[in-house]
Short mmCIF file of C-alpha atoms in Angstrom, two decimals:
data_model
loop_
_atom_site.label_atom_id
_atom_site.label_comp_id
_atom_site.label_asym_id
_atom_site.label_seq_id
_atom_site.Cartn_x
_atom_site.Cartn_y
_atom_site.Cartn_z
CA MET A 1 -16.28 13.76 -2.80
CA LYS A 2 -18.51 10.65 -1.90
CA ILE A 3 -18.31 9.37 -5.47
CA ILE A 4 -14.51 9.49 -5.22
CA PHE A 5 -14.32 8.02 -2.01
CA ARG A 6 -16.61 5.00 -3.32
CA ILE A 7 -14.33 4.56 -6.22
CA GLY A 8 -11.31 4.61 -3.82
CA ILE A 9 -13.07 1.80 -1.57
CA PHE A 10 -14.09 -0.04 -4.70
CA PHE A 11 -10.41 -0.34 -6.07
CA ALA A 12 -9.17 -1.09 -2.72
CA ALA A 13 -11.55 -3.85 -2.43
CA CYS A 14 -10.42 -5.04 -5.85
CA LEU A 15 -6.74 -4.86 -4.37
CA VAL A 16 -8.06 -7.05 -1.11
CA LEU A 17 -9.22 -9.44 -3.59
CA LEU A 18 -6.49 -9.98 -5.93
CA PHE A 19 -4.38 -10.21 -2.78
CA SER A 20 -6.51 -12.98 -1.57
CA ALA A 21 -6.21 -14.64 -4.89
CA GLN A 22 -2.42 -14.45 -5.19
CA LYS A 23 -2.19 -15.77 -1.75
CA ALA A 24 -4.41 -18.49 -2.54
CA ILE A 25 -2.39 -19.64 -5.91
CA ASP A 26 0.84 -19.28 -3.71
CA SER A 27 -0.29 -21.56 -1.31
CA HIS A 28 -1.71 -23.99 -3.91
CA LYS A 29 -5.32 -23.79 -2.28
CA VAL A 30 -7.23 -22.54 -5.34
CA GLN A 31 -10.70 -22.65 -4.35
CA PRO A 32 -13.57 -24.33 -6.50
CA LEU A 33 -15.14 -21.65 -8.98
CA ASP A 34 -18.63 -21.63 -7.26
CA ALA A 35 -17.09 -20.79 -3.83
CA LEU A 36 -15.23 -17.98 -5.46
CA ILE A 37 -18.58 -16.57 -7.08
CA ALA A 38 -20.36 -17.20 -3.77
CA ARG A 39 -17.71 -14.99 -1.85
CA SER A 40 -17.54 -12.37 -4.68
CA SER A 41 -21.42 -11.85 -4.35
CA GLN A 42 -21.09 -10.48 -0.97
CA SER A 43 -22.88 -6.96 -0.79
CA PHE A 44 -20.91 -3.87 -1.32
CA SER A 45 -21.24 -2.56 1.94
CA THR A 46 -19.67 -5.31 3.52
CA ILE A 47 -16.60 -5.52 0.99
CA ALA A 48 -16.35 -1.50 1.78
CA SER A 49 -16.42 -1.56 5.44
CA SER A 50 -13.75 -4.48 5.44
CA THR A 51 -11.98 -2.49 2.83
CA GLN A 52 -11.98 0.82 5.08
CA ALA A 53 -10.88 -1.22 8.15
CA PHE A 54 -8.01 -2.72 6.22
CA ILE A 55 -6.69 0.62 4.78
CA ALA A 56 -7.28 2.20 8.37
CA GLY A 57 -5.50 -0.21 10.16
CA TYR A 58 -2.62 -1.38 7.60
CA ALA A 59 0.12 0.05 9.42
CA SER A 60 -0.97 -0.91 12.83
CA SER A 61 -1.94 -4.46 12.14
CA THR A 62 1.48 -5.10 10.06
CA ALA A 63 3.99 -2.99 11.70
CA SER A 64 5.69 -3.69 14.93
CA THR A 65 5.59 -1.23 17.85
CA THR A 66 8.29 -0.07 20.45
CA VAL A 67 8.64 2.77 22.79
CA ILE A 68 10.99 5.84 22.50
CA LYS A 69 12.12 7.49 25.54
CA VAL A 70 12.04 11.26 25.25
CA PRO A 71 12.92 13.96 27.84
CA ARG A 72 9.28 14.23 28.94
CA GLY A 73 7.87 11.03 28.84
CA ILE A 74 7.51 8.27 26.32
CA ILE A 75 6.18 7.86 22.77
CA TYR A 76 4.52 4.57 21.53
CA VAL A 77 5.40 3.94 18.03
CA GLU A 78 4.54 1.85 15.24
CA ILE A 79 7.68 0.89 13.30
CA ALA A 80 7.77 1.53 9.39
CA GLN A 81 10.41 -0.86 7.99
CA THR A 82 9.14 -2.47 4.74
CA GLU A 83 8.54 -0.05 1.66
CA ALA A 84 4.81 -0.82 1.47
CA GLN A 85 4.70 0.34 5.44
CA LYS A 86 7.07 3.41 4.71
CA SER A 87 4.90 4.21 1.40
CA LEU A 88 1.59 4.11 3.32
CA GLY A 89 2.97 5.85 6.37
CA LEU A 90 0.16 7.65 8.67
CA SER A 91 -1.96 8.20 5.37
CA TYR A 92 -5.83 8.02 5.49
CA ARG A 93 -5.75 8.10 9.27
CA ARG A 94 -7.96 10.59 11.14
CA GLY A 95 -5.46 11.22 13.60
CA LEU A 96 -2.92 9.62 16.05
CA ALA A 97 -3.51 8.87 19.80
CA THR A 98 -2.07 10.91 22.49
CA SER A 99 1.74 10.14 23.00
CA SER A 100 2.04 8.07 19.75
CA GLY A 101 3.76 8.18 16.31
CA MET A 102 5.36 6.27 13.66
CA LEU A 103 8.91 5.54 13.21
CA PHE A 104 10.57 4.96 9.62
CA VAL A 105 13.74 2.55 10.06
CA PHE A 106 16.43 2.90 7.00
CA GLY A 107 18.98 0.77 6.97
CA GLU A 108 21.91 3.26 6.09
CA PRO A 109 21.97 6.70 6.66
CA THR A 110 20.07 8.46 3.71
CA LYS A 111 18.17 11.51 2.88
CA PRO A 112 14.81 10.70 2.59
CA SER A 113 11.74 12.66 1.22
CA PHE A 114 8.47 12.81 2.99
CA TRP A 115 5.44 14.37 1.83
CA MET A 116 1.81 14.95 3.10
CA LYS A 117 -0.07 12.78 0.43
CA ASP A 118 -3.47 11.65 1.61
CA MET A 119 -2.82 12.87 5.20
CA ASN A 120 -5.56 14.11 7.31
CA PHE A 121 -3.96 15.93 10.27
CA PRO A 122 -0.57 18.04 10.41
CA LEU A 123 2.74 16.41 11.83
CA ASP A 124 6.15 17.33 13.31
CA MET A 125 9.09 15.28 11.74
CA VAL A 126 11.92 14.32 13.85
CA TRP A 127 14.97 13.40 11.71
CA ILE A 128 17.18 11.02 13.82
CA ASP A 129 20.71 10.03 12.95
CA SER A 130 22.13 6.30 13.52
CA HIS A 131 23.38 7.34 17.06
CA LYS A 132 19.34 7.85 17.94
CA LYS A 133 20.34 11.57 18.18
CA ILE A 134 18.25 14.10 16.82
CA VAL A 135 19.65 15.75 13.90
CA SER A 136 16.69 18.43 13.01
CA ILE A 137 13.13 18.54 13.60
CA THR A 138 10.41 20.19 11.04
CA LYS A 139 7.37 21.34 12.83
CA HIS A 140 3.74 21.68 12.27
CA ILE A 141 3.66 20.23 8.47
CA SER A 142 0.20 20.72 7.38
CA PRO A 143 -1.60 18.51 5.01
CA ASP A 144 -2.08 21.27 2.54
CA THR A 145 1.85 21.27 1.84
CA TYR A 146 1.16 18.38 -0.44
CA PRO A 147 3.00 18.03 -3.24
CA GLN A 148 5.78 19.56 -1.52
CA THR A 149 8.51 17.28 0.04
CA PHE A 150 10.73 17.30 3.24
CA GLN A 151 14.06 16.24 3.87
CA PRO A 152 16.74 15.99 6.67
CA PRO A 153 19.38 18.66 6.66
CA ALA A 154 21.80 15.57 6.99
CA PRO A 155 21.56 11.85 6.31
CA VAL A 156 19.37 10.34 8.94
CA SER A 157 18.71 6.50 10.09
CA PHE A 158 15.40 7.27 11.53
CA VAL A 159 12.32 9.75 11.05
CA LEU A 160 9.86 10.05 13.83
CA GLU A 161 6.35 11.35 12.69
CA ILE A 162 4.22 12.63 15.69
CA GLN A 163 1.10 14.91 16.08
CA ALA A 164 2.22 18.95 15.34
CA GLY A 165 2.93 20.16 18.69
CA ASP A 166 4.33 17.10 20.18
CA ALA A 167 7.94 18.04 19.58
CA ASP A 168 7.58 20.87 21.70
CA ARG A 169 5.43 19.09 24.35
CA PHE A 170 8.05 16.51 24.84
CA LYS A 171 10.82 18.94 24.54
CA LEU A 172 12.37 17.45 21.71
CA ALA A 173 15.55 19.41 20.16
CA THR A 174 18.25 19.12 17.91
CA GLY A 175 20.88 17.33 19.65
CA THR A 176 18.56 15.31 22.12
CA GLN A 177 19.79 11.85 22.52
CA LEU A 178 16.55 9.09 22.20
CA THR A 179 16.43 5.94 23.61
CA PHE A 180 14.31 2.94 21.78
#
């Protein structure tokens, strides 16, 4: 398991370096070769820790946030709008803070497929239409269900992922009107 984790960190570090290089090329600020060599000679542990931080905080650092008012309180959510944010979702995280989640935003009503790839904790998926009304809820989806996919029964404009059990805790039900 440690070897797989280290390989994953190595590839993530390569992606970060590649992204940095592409950014430098795009901005026409290419560094001298000796500066690049000095930078790339950092210790593996430094690169690994920065890569872990990048992966763990990707969605939170790049996604905007909002508050969803529900019958029993509020849920603080990160908004996944770009394809990269939607693809990563809540993967690789160890958990969610209390009363938090992720809201996936789709332009037109659609029937998106979700799976639990690289998830570390179970979720409730709340399927929401364009009027911000709950269409359906899929509860207690375990990470062990991967590669099974989950879809709403009808086209939706939003999908809210929250900790398993939070749909019941917040008294969410089909037909509930949300405000966000």
